[in-house]
Tab-separated table of N, CA and C in Angstrom:
chain	number	residue	atom	x	y	z
A	253	UNK	N	1.032	-1.307	0.109
A	253	UNK	CA	-0.101	0.295	0.233
A	253	UNK	C	1.738	1.366	0.274
A	254	UNK	N	0.704	2.089	-0.746
A	254	UNK	CA	1.398	3.087	-0.988
A	254	UNK	C	0.823	4.602	-0.161
A	255	UNK	N	-0.232	5.001	-0.086
A	255	UNK	CA	-0.842	5.606	0.424
A	255	UNK	C	-2.008	5.387	0.732
A	256	UNK	N	-2.309	5.275	2.290
A	256	UNK	CA	-3.985	5.227	2.847
A	256	UNK	C	-4.639	7.049	3.228
A	257	UNK	N	-6.134	6.727	2.668
A	257	UNK	CA	-6.737	7.923	2.374
A	257	UNK	C	-7.599	7.646	3.387
A	258	UNK	N	-7.937	8.296	4.582
A	258	UNK	CA	-9.252	7.427	5.590
A	258	UNK	C	-10.423	8.187	5.943
A	259	UNK	N	-12.008	8.077	5.090
A	259	UNK	CA	-12.616	8.926	5.506
A	259	UNK	C	-13.828	9.024	6.019
A	260	UNK	N	-13.840	9.938	7.149
A	260	UNK	CA	-15.591	10.132	8.123
A	260	UNK	C	-16.763	10.020	7.089
A	261	UNK	N	-17.377	9.630	7.357
A	261	UNK	CA	-18.441	9.339	6.274
A	261	UNK	C	-19.430	11.277	6.323
A	262	UNK	N	-19.715	11.275	5.670
A	262	UNK	CA	-20.803	12.785	5.831
A	262	UNK	C	-22.052	12.759	6.668
A	263	UNK	N	-22.376	14.237	6.779
A	263	UNK	CA	-23.604	14.285	7.767
A	263	UNK	C	-24.943	12.730	7.460
A	264	UNK	N	-25.996	12.799	8.490
A	264	UNK	CA	-27.000	11.532	7.850
A	264	UNK	C	-28.022	12.145	8.648
A	265	UNK	N	-28.885	11.161	8.875
A	265	UNK	CA	-30.686	11.780	9.069
A	265	UNK	C	-30.251	10.559	10.609
A	266	UNK	N	-29.227	10.192	11.197
A	266	UNK	CA	-29.466	9.178	12.632
A	266	UNK	C	-28.323	7.889	12.204
A	267	UNK	N	-27.877	7.405	13.203
A	267	UNK	CA	-27.050	6.302	13.747
A	267	UNK	C	-27.257	5.253	12.938
A	268	UNK	N	-28.767	4.551	12.764
A	268	UNK	CA	-28.792	3.075	12.336
A	268	UNK	C	-27.474	3.073	11.101
A	269	UNK	N	-27.930	1.792	10.959
A	269	UNK	CA	-26.926	1.142	9.869
A	269	UNK	C	-27.290	1.489	8.232
A	270	UNK	N	-29.079	1.745	8.499
A	270	UNK	CA	-29.429	2.655	7.229
A	270	UNK	C	-29.595	3.498	7.087
A	271	UNK	N	-29.161	4.558	7.760
A	271	UNK	CA	-29.517	6.268	8.076
A	271	UNK	C	-28.991	6.287	6.898
A	272	UNK	N	-29.495	7.339	5.618
A	272	UNK	CA	-29.152	7.627	4.767
A	272	UNK	C	-28.441	8.937	5.181
A	273	UNK	N	-27.722	10.351	3.845
A	273	UNK	CA	-27.382	11.389	4.132
A	273	UNK	C	-28.123	11.962	4.272
A	274	UNK	N	-28.125	13.231	5.086
A	274	UNK	CA	-29.059	14.325	4.876
A	274	UNK	C	-28.623	15.522	3.780
A	275	UNK	N	-29.455	16.408	3.175
A	275	UNK	CA	-29.274	17.377	1.768
A	275	UNK	C	-28.086	17.500	1.965
A	276	UNK	N	-27.333	18.216	3.563
A	276	UNK	CA	-25.946	18.706	3.566
A	276	UNK	C	-25.041	17.653	3.514
A	277	UNK	N	-25.271	16.237	3.519
A	277	UNK	CA	-24.395	15.438	3.593
A	277	UNK	C	-24.660	14.913	2.154
A	278	UNK	N	-25.471	14.759	1.106
A	278	UNK	CA	-25.211	15.180	-0.122
A	278	UNK	C	-24.299	15.593	-0.616
A	279	UNK	N	-24.372	16.889	-0.336
A	279	UNK	CA	-23.154	17.842	-1.272
A	279	UNK	C	-22.396	17.595	-0.196
A	280	UNK	N	-21.835	17.309	0.283
A	280	UNK	CA	-20.250	17.153	1.741
A	280	UNK	C	-19.602	16.351	0.872
A	281	UNK	N	-20.418	15.030	-0.084
A	281	UNK	CA	-20.409	13.919	-0.696
A	281	UNK	C	-19.593	14.196	-1.776
A	282	UNK	N	-20.448	15.242	-2.601
A	282	UNK	CA	-19.963	15.510	-3.779
A	282	UNK	C	-18.962	16.665	-3.628
A	283	UNK	N	-18.521	17.099	-2.505
A	283	UNK	CA	-17.372	18.350	-2.697
A	283	UNK	C	-16.547	17.340	-2.428
A	284	UNK	N	-16.072	15.978	-1.540
A	284	UNK	CA	-15.647	15.531	-1.313
A	284	UNK	C	-15.143	14.823	-2.615
A	285	UNK	N	-15.720	14.608	-3.269
A	285	UNK	CA	-15.475	13.935	-4.889
A	285	UNK	C	-14.781	14.597	-5.521
A	286	UNK	N	-14.917	16.094	-5.040
A	286	UNK	CA	-14.179	17.113	-5.899
A	286	UNK	C	-12.863	17.031	-5.460
A	287	UNK	N	-12.780	17.175	-3.840
A	287	UNK	CA	-11.311	17.534	-3.430
A	287	UNK	C	-10.317	15.691	-4.012
A	288	UNK	N	-11.395	14.522	-3.612
A	288	UNK	CA	-10.042	13.730	-3.974
A	288	UNK	C	-9.974	13.445	-5.047
A	289	UNK	N	-10.468	14.472	-6.544
A	289	UNK	CA	-9.696	14.217	-7.804
A	289	UNK	C	-8.792	15.780	-7.706
A	290	UNK	N	-8.929	16.390	-7.078
A	290	UNK	CA	-7.939	17.403	-7.500
A	290	UNK	C	-6.787	17.598	-5.894
A	291	UNK	N	-6.886	15.929	-5.466
A	291	UNK	CA	-5.410	15.674	-4.980
A	291	UNK	C	-4.895	14.933	-5.144
A	292	UNK	N	-4.478	14.540	-6.184
A	292	UNK	CA	-3.617	14.368	-6.884
A	292	UNK	C	-3.510	12.652	-7.435
A	293	UNK	N	-3.899	11.396	-5.628
A	293	UNK	CA	-3.941	10.824	-5.224
A	293	UNK	C	-4.593	9.715	-6.576
A	294	UNK	N	-4.251	9.361	-7.184
A	294	UNK	CA	-4.990	8.192	-8.194
A	294	UNK	C	-5.317	6.847	-6.888
A	295	UNK	N	-6.596	6.730	-6.839
A	295	UNK	CA	-6.596	6.331	-5.835
A	295	UNK	C	-7.222	4.538	-6.685
A	296	UNK	N	-6.535	3.355	-6.126
A	296	UNK	CA	-7.127	2.115	-6.805
A	296	UNK	C	-8.092	1.107	-6.144
A	297	UNK	N	-7.963	1.170	-4.808
A	297	UNK	CA	-9.122	0.666	-4.001
A	297	UNK	C	-9.960	1.782	-3.371
A	298	UNK	N	-11.221	0.982	-3.106
A	298	UNK	CA	-11.988	2.379	-1.977
A	298	UNK	C	-12.750	1.035	-1.503
A	299	UNK	N	-12.580	0.892	0.145
A	299	UNK	CA	-12.641	-0.293	1.238
A	299	UNK	C	-13.611	1.099	1.923
A	300	UNK	N	-15.424	0.029	2.138
A	300	UNK	CA	-15.730	1.598	2.832
A	300	UNK	C	-16.647	-0.162	3.991
A	301	UNK	N	-17.598	0.639	4.497
A	301	UNK	CA	-18.292	-0.101	5.540
A	301	UNK	C	-19.176	-0.138	5.556
A	302	UNK	N	-20.196	-1.250	5.080
A	302	UNK	CA	-21.046	-1.398	4.576
A	302	UNK	C	-22.332	-0.743	4.986
A	303	UNK	N	-22.372	0.160	6.399
A	303	UNK	CA	-23.506	0.790	6.357
A	303	UNK	C	-24.090	2.115	5.023
A	304	UNK	N	-24.953	2.127	4.928
A	304	UNK	CA	-25.642	3.076	3.890
A	304	UNK	C	-24.330	4.462	3.629
A	305	UNK	N	-24.230	5.444	4.723
A	305	UNK	CA	-24.310	6.199	5.440
A	305	UNK	C	-22.573	6.847	4.887
A	306	UNK	N	-22.040	5.761	4.756
A	306	UNK	CA	-20.296	5.767	4.734
A	306	UNK	C	-20.381	5.094	2.981
A	307	UNK	N	-21.271	3.871	2.319
A	307	UNK	CA	-21.202	3.934	1.220
A	307	UNK	C	-21.594	4.828	0.012
A	308	UNK	N	-22.765	6.262	0.543
A	308	UNK	CA	-23.293	7.296	0.432
A	308	UNK	C	-22.317	8.512	0.311
A	309	UNK	N	-21.688	8.362	1.012
A	309	UNK	CA	-20.741	9.422	0.957
A	309	UNK	C	-19.141	9.195	0.003
A	310	UNK	N	-19.384	7.780	-0.295
A	310	UNK	CA	-18.133	7.400	-1.360
A	310	UNK	C	-18.412	7.729	-2.654
A	311	UNK	N	-19.579	7.658	-3.287
A	311	UNK	CA	-20.244	7.248	-3.955
A	311	UNK	C	-20.258	7.604	-5.093
A	312	UNK	N	-20.724	9.177	-5.357
A	312	UNK	CA	-20.495	10.131	-6.325
A	312	UNK	C	-18.358	9.862	-6.880
A	313	UNK	N	-17.484	9.850	-5.871
A	313	UNK	CA	-16.447	9.449	-5.986
A	313	UNK	C	-16.168	8.087	-7.045
A	314	UNK	N	-16.651	7.616	-6.379
A	314	UNK	CA	-16.522	5.852	-6.768
A	314	UNK	C	-17.082	5.677	-8.545
A	315	UNK	N	-18.160	6.082	-8.574
A	315	UNK	CA	-18.558	6.553	-9.999
A	315	UNK	C	-17.862	7.360	-10.903
A	316	UNK	N	-17.560	8.596	-10.435
A	316	UNK	CA	-16.358	9.057	-11.402
A	316	UNK	C	-15.581	9.401	-12.301
A	317	UNK	N	-14.848	7.820	-10.789
A	317	UNK	CA	-13.078	7.084	-11.399
A	317	UNK	C	-13.486	6.110	-11.649
A	318	UNK	N	-15.125	5.312	-11.747
A	318	UNK	CA	-15.020	4.254	-12.002
A	318	UNK	C	-14.273	2.810	-11.567
A	319	UNK	N	-14.305	2.869	-9.951
A	319	UNK	CA	-13.909	2.057	-9.514
A	319	UNK	C	-14.989	1.866	-8.422
A	320	UNK	N	-15.202	0.064	-8.001
A	320	UNK	CA	-16.344	-0.428	-7.193
A	320	UNK	C	-15.908	-0.255	-5.811
A	321	UNK	N	-16.770	0.046	-5.018
A	321	UNK	CA	-16.538	0.289	-4.045
A	321	UNK	C	-17.066	-1.195	-3.056
A	322	UNK	N	-15.672	-1.872	-2.840
A	322	UNK	CA	-15.932	-3.054	-1.736
A	322	UNK	C	-16.308	-2.904	-0.175
A	323	UNK	N	-17.522	-3.517	0.335
A	323	UNK	CA	-17.638	-3.641	1.697
A	323	UNK	C	-16.789	-3.905	2.611
A	324	UNK	N	-16.510	-4.113	3.926
A	324	UNK	CA	-15.719	-4.684	4.701
A	324	UNK	C	-16.426	-4.097	5.763
A	325	UNK	N	-16.834	-5.534	6.812
A	325	UNK	CA	-17.682	-5.311	8.079
A	325	UNK	C	-16.152	-4.968	9.084
A	326	UNK	N	-15.379	-4.822	9.048
A	326	UNK	CA	-14.447	-4.353	9.628
A	326	UNK	C	-14.180	-2.753	10.228
A	327	UNK	N	-14.948	-1.693	9.002
A	327	UNK	CA	-14.656	-0.938	8.788
A	327	UNK	C	-16.542	-0.283	9.707
A	328	UNK	N	-17.340	-1.069	10.217
A	328	UNK	CA	-18.242	-0.612	10.295
A	328	UNK	C	-17.900	-0.005	11.762
A	329	UNK	N	-18.848	1.485	12.819
A	329	UNK	CA	-18.527	1.795	12.987
A	329	UNK	C	-19.070	1.070	14.781
A	330	UNK	N	-18.309	1.400	16.230
A	330	UNK	CA	-17.808	0.502	17.049
A	330	UNK	C	-19.246	0.745	17.750
A	331	UNK	N	-19.340	-0.709	18.373
A	331	UNK	CA	-20.876	-0.143	19.379
A	331	UNK	C	-20.400	-0.887	20.787
A	332	UNK	N	-20.998	0.455	21.479
A	332	UNK	CA	-20.437	0.491	23.001
A	332	UNK	C	-21.228	-0.197	23.076
A	333	UNK	N	-22.546	-0.660	23.156
A	333	UNK	CA	-23.289	-1.251	24.106
A	333	UNK	C	-24.635	-1.615	23.189
A	334	UNK	N	-25.560	-2.845	23.660
A	334	UNK	CA	-26.854	-3.082	22.594
A	334	UNK	C	-27.673	-2.315	23.120
A	335	UNK	N	-27.535	-1.834	24.453
A	335	UNK	CA	-28.284	-0.902	25.538
A	335	UNK	C	-28.493	0.292	25.090
A	336	UNK	N	-29.456	1.068	25.520
A	336	UNK	CA	-29.274	2.689	25.089
A	336	UNK	C	-28.522	3.329	26.098
A	337	UNK	N	-27.990	4.098	25.297
A	337	UNK	CA	-27.359	4.680	26.712
A	337	UNK	C	-27.506	6.332	26.752
A	338	UNK	N	-27.808	6.682	28.189
A	338	UNK	CA	-27.941	8.220	27.713
A	338	UNK	C	-26.877	9.248	27.827
A	339	UNK	N	-25.708	8.426	28.245
A	339	UNK	CA	-24.393	9.585	28.520
A	339	UNK	C	-23.725	8.228	27.462
A	340	UNK	N	-24.246	8.041	26.233
A	340	UNK	CA	-23.325	7.328	25.367
A	340	UNK	C	-21.644	7.903	25.753
A	341	UNK	N	-21.661	9.750	25.322
A	341	UNK	CA	-20.210	10.366	25.672
A	341	UNK	C	-19.484	10.300	26.636
A	342	UNK	N	-19.839	10.349	27.795
A	342	UNK	CA	-19.276	10.077	28.673
A	342	UNK	C	-18.406	8.934	28.933
A	343	UNK	N	-19.714	8.109	28.135
A	343	UNK	CA	-19.204	6.459	28.096
A	343	UNK	C	-18.188	6.457	26.544
A	344	UNK	N	-17.950	6.753	26.136
A	344	UNK	CA	-17.471	6.890	25.327
A	344	UNK	C	-15.559	7.583	25.440
A	345	UNK	N	-16.407	8.662	26.450
A	345	UNK	CA	-14.932	9.386	27.442
A	345	UNK	C	-13.544	7.874	28.331
A	346	UNK	N	-14.959	7.813	28.298
A	346	UNK	CA	-13.842	6.101	29.800
A	346	UNK	C	-13.684	5.050	28.749
A	347	UNK	N	-14.027	4.917	27.567
A	347	UNK	CA	-13.123	3.810	26.172
A	347	UNK	C	-12.106	4.243	26.100
A	348	UNK	N	-11.457	5.416	26.131
A	348	UNK	CA	-10.433	6.031	25.643
A	348	UNK	C	-9.744	6.006	26.323
A	349	UNK	N	-9.851	6.230	27.872
A	349	UNK	CA	-8.983	5.905	29.262
A	349	UNK	C	-8.929	5.345	29.111
A	350	UNK	N	-9.920	3.873	29.630
A	350	UNK	CA	-10.045	2.810	29.793
A	350	UNK	C	-10.263	1.545	28.289
A	351	UNK	N	-8.739	1.579	27.759
A	351	UNK	CA	-9.251	0.961	26.202
A	351	UNK	C	-9.744	-0.548	26.248
A	352	UNK	N	-10.140	-0.996	27.868
A	352	UNK	CA	-10.621	-2.782	27.812
A	352	UNK	C	-11.650	-2.461	28.285
A	353	UNK	N	-12.699	-1.056	29.009
A	353	UNK	CA	-14.133	-1.101	29.497
A	353	UNK	C	-14.584	-1.391	28.300
A	354	UNK	N	-15.783	-2.529	28.751
A	354	UNK	CA	-16.811	-3.471	27.288
A	354	UNK	C	-17.870	-2.943	28.621
A	355	UNK	N	-18.984	-2.647	27.373
A	355	UNK	CA	-20.665	-2.817	28.301
A	355	UNK	C	-20.793	-4.145	27.597
A	356	UNK	N	-22.239	-4.133	27.972
A	356	UNK	CA	-22.656	-5.376	27.577
A	356	UNK	C	-23.280	-5.380	26.185
A	357	UNK	N	-22.751	-6.594	25.169
A	357	UNK	CA	-22.935	-6.229	23.984
A	357	UNK	C	-22.149	-5.490	23.312
A	358	UNK	N	-21.112	-4.670	23.579
A	358	UNK	CA	-20.274	-3.887	23.121
A	358	UNK	C	-19.257	-4.404	22.820
A	359	UNK	N	-18.602	-3.111	21.979
A	359	UNK	CA	-17.272	-3.599	21.859
A	359	UNK	C	-16.081	-2.829	22.778
A	360	UNK	N	-14.953	-3.221	23.428
A	360	UNK	CA	-14.537	-2.385	24.305
A	360	UNK	C	-13.167	-1.671	22.738
A	361	UNK	N	-12.120	-0.684	22.930
A	361	UNK	CA	-11.359	0.297	22.218
A	361	UNK	C	-10.559	-0.781	21.773
A	362	UNK	N	-9.976	-1.783	22.874
A	362	UNK	CA	-8.560	-2.374	22.279
A	362	UNK	C	-9.700	-3.345	20.676
A	363	UNK	N	-10.558	-4.020	21.155
A	363	UNK	CA	-10.985	-4.970	20.083
A	363	UNK	C	-11.400	-4.465	19.482
A	364	UNK	N	-12.351	-3.084	18.953
A	364	UNK	CA	-12.355	-2.148	17.624
A	364	UNK	C	-11.405	-2.075	17.468
A	365	UNK	N	-10.339	-1.440	17.676
A	365	UNK	CA	-9.115	-1.171	17.059
A	365	UNK	C	-8.584	-2.579	16.512
A	366	UNK	N	-8.457	-3.666	16.823
A	366	UNK	CA	-7.505	-5.226	16.895
A	366	UNK	C	-8.608	-5.127	14.636
A	367	UNK	N	-9.657	-5.232	15.391
A	367	UNK	CA	-10.773	-5.482	14.004
A	367	UNK	C	-10.333	-4.260	12.936
A	368	UNK	N	-9.954	-3.415	13.170
A	368	UNK	CA	-9.767	-2.456	11.998
A	368	UNK	C	-8.164	-2.523	11.735
A	369	UNK	N	-7.537	-2.468	12.331
A	369	UNK	CA	-6.040	-3.209	12.448
A	369	UNK	C	-5.597	-3.978	11.709
A	370	UNK	N	-6.530	-5.561	11.535
A	370	UNK	CA	-6.138	-6.944	10.802
A	370	UNK	C	-7.230	-6.384	9.855
A	371	UNK	N	-7.848	-5.429	8.614
A	371	UNK	CA	-7.718	-4.721	7.896
A	371	UNK	C	-6.473	-4.367	7.043
A	372	UNK	N	-6.397	-2.857	7.970
A	372	UNK	CA	-4.882	-2.157	7.667
A	372	UNK	C	-3.468	-3.139	6.806
A	373	UNK	N	-3.635	-4.382	8.522
A	373	UNK	CA	-2.299	-5.332	8.525
A	373	UNK	C	-2.335	-6.056	6.952
A	374	UNK	N	-3.165	-6.284	6.596
A	374	UNK	CA	-3.733	-7.411	5.527
A	374	UNK	C	-3.768	-5.694	3.952
A	375	UNK	N	-3.430	-4.566	4.064
A	375	UNK	CA	-3.521	-4.105	2.879
A	375	UNK	C	-1.453	-3.890	3.075
A	376	UNK	N	-1.781	-4.008	4.227
A	376	UNK	CA	-0.130	-3.158	4.439
A	376	UNK	C	1.022	-4.526	3.459
A	377	UNK	N	0.223	-6.229	3.573
A	377	UNK	CA	1.379	-7.196	2.979
A	377	UNK	C	0.283	-6.935	1.391
A	378	UNK	N	0.099	-6.278	1.207
A	378	UNK	CA	-0.298	-6.217	-0.325
A	378	UNK	C	0.093	-5.411	-1.301
A	379	UNK	N	-0.019	-5.533	-2.572
A	379	UNK	CA	0.810	-4.239	-3.544
A	379	UNK	C	-0.559	-3.860	-4.060
A	380	UNK	N	-1.337	-2.989	-3.317
A	380	UNK	CA	-2.558	-2.502	-3.609
A	380	UNK	C	-2.254	-1.024	-3.782
A	381	UNK	N	-1.572	-0.436	-4.030
A	381	UNK	CA	-1.611	1.075	-4.470
A	381	UNK	C	-1.918	1.580	-3.456
A	382	UNK	N	-3.128	2.868	-4.132
A	382	UNK	CA	-3.267	3.755	-2.840
A	382	UNK	C	-4.531	3.506	-2.750
A	383	UNK	N	-5.319	3.826	-1.665
A	383	UNK	CA	-6.248	2.539	-0.662
A	383	UNK	C	-7.178	3.554	-0.190
A	384	UNK	N	-8.621	4.151	-0.288
A	384	UNK	CA	-9.436	4.442	0.580
A	384	UNK	C	-10.119	3.721	1.508
A	385	UNK	N	-9.989	4.360	2.642
A	385	UNK	CA	-11.426	3.900	3.573
A	385	UNK	C	-12.351	4.825	3.778
A	386	UNK	N	-13.365	3.991	3.989
A	386	UNK	CA	-14.298	5.376	4.569
A	386	UNK	C	-14.911	4.400	6.032
A	387	UNK	N	-15.043	5.307	6.970
A	387	UNK	CA	-16.118	4.561	7.944
A	387	UNK	C	-16.436	5.530	9.131
A	388	UNK	N	-16.623	5.267	10.059
A	388	UNK	CA	-17.096	6.334	11.614
A	388	UNK	C	-16.334	6.822	12.083
A	389	UNK	N	-16.512	7.811	13.344
A	389	UNK	CA	-15.436	8.582	13.961
A	389	UNK	C	-14.804	8.122	14.778
A	390	UNK	N	-15.859	6.980	15.451
A	390	UNK	CA	-14.686	6.263	16.890
A	390	UNK	C	-13.781	5.346	16.153
A	391	UNK	N	-14.421	4.645	15.354
A	391	UNK	CA	-13.082	3.753	14.886
A	391	UNK	C	-11.948	4.458	14.281
A	392	UNK	N	-12.358	5.570	13.335
A	392	UNK	CA	-11.501	6.524	12.748
A	392	UNK	C	-9.921	7.076	13.351
A	393	UNK	N	-10.779	7.360	14.884
A	393	UNK	CA	-10.027	8.112	15.835
A	393	UNK	C	-9.225	6.699	16.011
A	394	UNK	N	-9.630	5.622	16.632
A	394	UNK	CA	-9.116	4.339	17.391
A	394	UNK	C	-7.834	3.702	15.802
A	395	UNK	N	-8.259	4.185	14.673
A	395	UNK	CA	-7.128	3.406	13.975
A	395	UNK	C	-6.155	4.666	13.708
A	396	UNK	N	-6.489	5.707	14.098
A	396	UNK	CA	-5.268	6.646	14.221
A	396	UNK	C	-4.760	6.592	14.737
A	397	UNK	N	-4.962	6.121	16.938
A	397	UNK	CA	-4.141	6.160	17.087
A	397	UNK	C	-2.798	4.928	16.694
A	398	UNK	N	-2.823	4.263	15.369
A	398	UNK	CA	-1.883	3.783	14.877
A	398	UNK	C	-0.761	3.995	14.510
A	399	UNK	N	-0.901	5.356	14.108
A	399	UNK	CA	-0.159	6.313	13.543
A	399	UNK	C	0.391	6.904	14.788
A	400	UNK	N	-0.498	7.678	15.934
A	400	UNK	CA	-0.586	9.268	16.815
A	400	UNK	C	-1.284	8.667	17.946
A	401	UNK	N	-0.302	7.621	19.173
A	401	UNK	CA	-0.468	7.066	20.255
A	401	UNK	C	-1.066	8.263	21.021
A	402	UNK	N	-1.461	9.296	20.660
A	402	UNK	CA	-1.486	10.553	21.738
A	402	UNK	C	-3.164	10.748	21.048
A	403	UNK	N	-4.044	10.455	20.511
A	403	UNK	CA	-4.934	10.655	19.735
A	403	UNK	C	-6.242	9.945	20.784
A	404	UNK	N	-6.844	11.138	20.812
A	404	UNK	CA	-8.244	10.626	22.146
A	404	UNK	C	-9.080	11.318	22.046
A	405	UNK	N	-10.006	11.242	22.901
A	405	UNK	CA	-11.757	11.742	22.977
A	405	UNK	C	-11.684	12.510	22.568
A	406	UNK	N	-10.569	13.852	23.479
A	406	UNK	CA	-11.011	15.823	22.788
A	406	UNK	C	-10.404	15.290	21.107
A	407	UNK	N	-9.530	14.950	20.131
A	407	UNK	CA	-9.072	14.783	19.168
A	407	UNK	C	-10.756	13.861	18.329
A	408	UNK	N	-11.343	13.306	18.466
A	408	UNK	CA	-12.196	12.541	18.281
A	408	UNK	C	-13.734	13.661	18.298
A	409	UNK	N	-14.154	14.307	19.376
A	409	UNK	CA	-14.632	15.460	19.212
A	409	UNK	C	-14.545	16.389	18.809
A	410	UNK	N	-13.660	16.639	17.892
A	410	UNK	CA	-12.871	17.690	16.900
A	410	UNK	C	-13.290	17.390	15.444
A	411	UNK	N	-13.416	15.783	14.930
A	411	UNK	CA	-13.877	15.490	13.878
A	411	UNK	C	-15.218	16.105	13.423
A	412	UNK	N	-14.909	16.566	11.819
A	412	UNK	CA	-16.236	16.642	11.282
A	412	UNK	C	-16.637	15.771	10.138
A	413	UNK	N	-17.853	15.359	9.878
A	413	UNK	CA	-18.429	14.909	9.059
A	413	UNK	C	-18.642	15.879	7.814
A	414	UNK	N	-17.912	15.392	6.823
A	414	UNK	CA	-16.963	14.222	6.820
A	414	UNK	C	-16.111	14.736	7.415
A	415	UNK	N	-14.519	14.202	7.124
A	415	UNK	CA	-13.385	14.195	7.735
A	415	UNK	C	-12.263	13.500	6.216
A	416	UNK	N	-11.576	13.690	6.405
A	416	UNK	CA	-9.964	13.164	5.895
A	416	UNK	C	-9.077	13.274	5.907
A	417	UNK	N	-8.459	11.885	6.031
A	417	UNK	CA	-6.986	11.907	6.455
A	417	UNK	C	-5.638	11.601	5.407
A	418	UNK	N	-4.853	11.720	5.110
A	418	UNK	CA	-3.841	10.924	4.700
A	418	UNK	C	-2.993	10.435	5.501
A	419	UNK	N	-2.185	9.274	4.711
A	419	UNK	CA	-1.345	8.497	5.694
A	419	UNK	C	-0.172	8.107	4.699
A	420	UNK	N	0.867	8.645	4.627
A	420	UNK	CA	1.789	7.784	3.960
A	420	UNK	C	3.113	7.814	4.947
A	421	UNK	N	3.815	7.108	4.556
A	421	UNK	CA	5.267	6.434	4.614
A	421	UNK	C	6.226	7.360	4.237
A	422	UNK	N	6.948	8.549	5.601
A	422	UNK	CA	8.429	9.099	4.649
A	422	UNK	C	9.410	8.740	5.249
A	423	UNK	N	10.662	8.225	4.852
A	423	UNK	CA	11.644	8.044	5.762
A	423	UNK	C	11.229	7.233	7.240
A	424	UNK	N	10.600	5.941	6.443
A	424	UNK	CA	10.331	5.619	7.442
A	424	UNK	C	10.036	4.946	8.533
A	425	UNK	N	8.696	6.626	8.351
A	425	UNK	CA	7.659	6.787	9.079
A	425	UNK	C	6.874	7.301	8.795
A	426	UNK	N	5.643	7.128	9.544
A	426	UNK	CA	4.084	7.358	8.873
A	426	UNK	C	4.113	8.700	9.427
A	427	UNK	N	3.518	9.747	8.293
A	427	UNK	CA	2.899	10.808	8.776
A	427	UNK	C	1.917	11.100	8.617
A	428	UNK	N	0.553	11.659	9.259
A	428	UNK	CA	-0.419	12.332	8.776
A	428	UNK	C	-0.957	13.456	8.619
A	429	UNK	N	-1.847	13.287	7.502
A	429	UNK	CA	-1.932	15.094	7.301
A	429	UNK	C	-3.912	15.278	7.086
A	430	UNK	N	-4.875	15.758	8.161
A	430	UNK	CA	-6.226	16.155	7.695
A	430	UNK	C	-6.081	16.982	6.420
A	431	UNK	N	-6.845	16.426	5.241
A	431	UNK	CA	-6.802	16.940	3.982
A	431	UNK	C	-8.020	17.955	3.716
A	432	UNK	N	-9.134	17.441	5.111
A	432	UNK	CA	-10.233	17.762	4.497
A	432	UNK	C	-10.333	19.621	4.954
A	433	UNK	N	-11.069	20.285	4.816
A	433	UNK	CA	-10.943	21.631	5.152
A	433	UNK	C	-12.782	22.223	4.880
A	434	UNK	N	-13.181	22.381	6.337
A	434	UNK	CA	-15.155	22.252	6.260
A	434	UNK	C	-15.286	23.595	5.787
């Protein structure tokens, strides 16, 4: 893998896996397609969370470049709990402080990170050129910890919808650059 572009989905109607993009989210997806086109990084593969909002976010770009969107469950958003949480943001904060914290029916930060890193490891062992991943905010923050251990809850809070990060190796080290402009 040469370059890795990681995208957080655009604004959505809700959090269910079949929640569509809002009208603003659709415009954001179109703006994203223009940004990616102008970035000069020729994308060889697009791999997305199977959730509708992730696929809809990258669809305008994929169509313009005639690239298939591969769906991979390892890019699904992390589930904190199968029970409704009124204080979900506080719980999320706690999972950044204690990566092994796991609620009933949920996934710890460690488990979610291992899931997404299994995909990254697979890609690193392939000659697949430039890869674009589309995922969700919490999982994106956990993935970015691979390249910067200091990424935490407040970095997650600052993520926009959409958001885009370029990861590339320079001089033996990974450089992460946020390339989305609100």
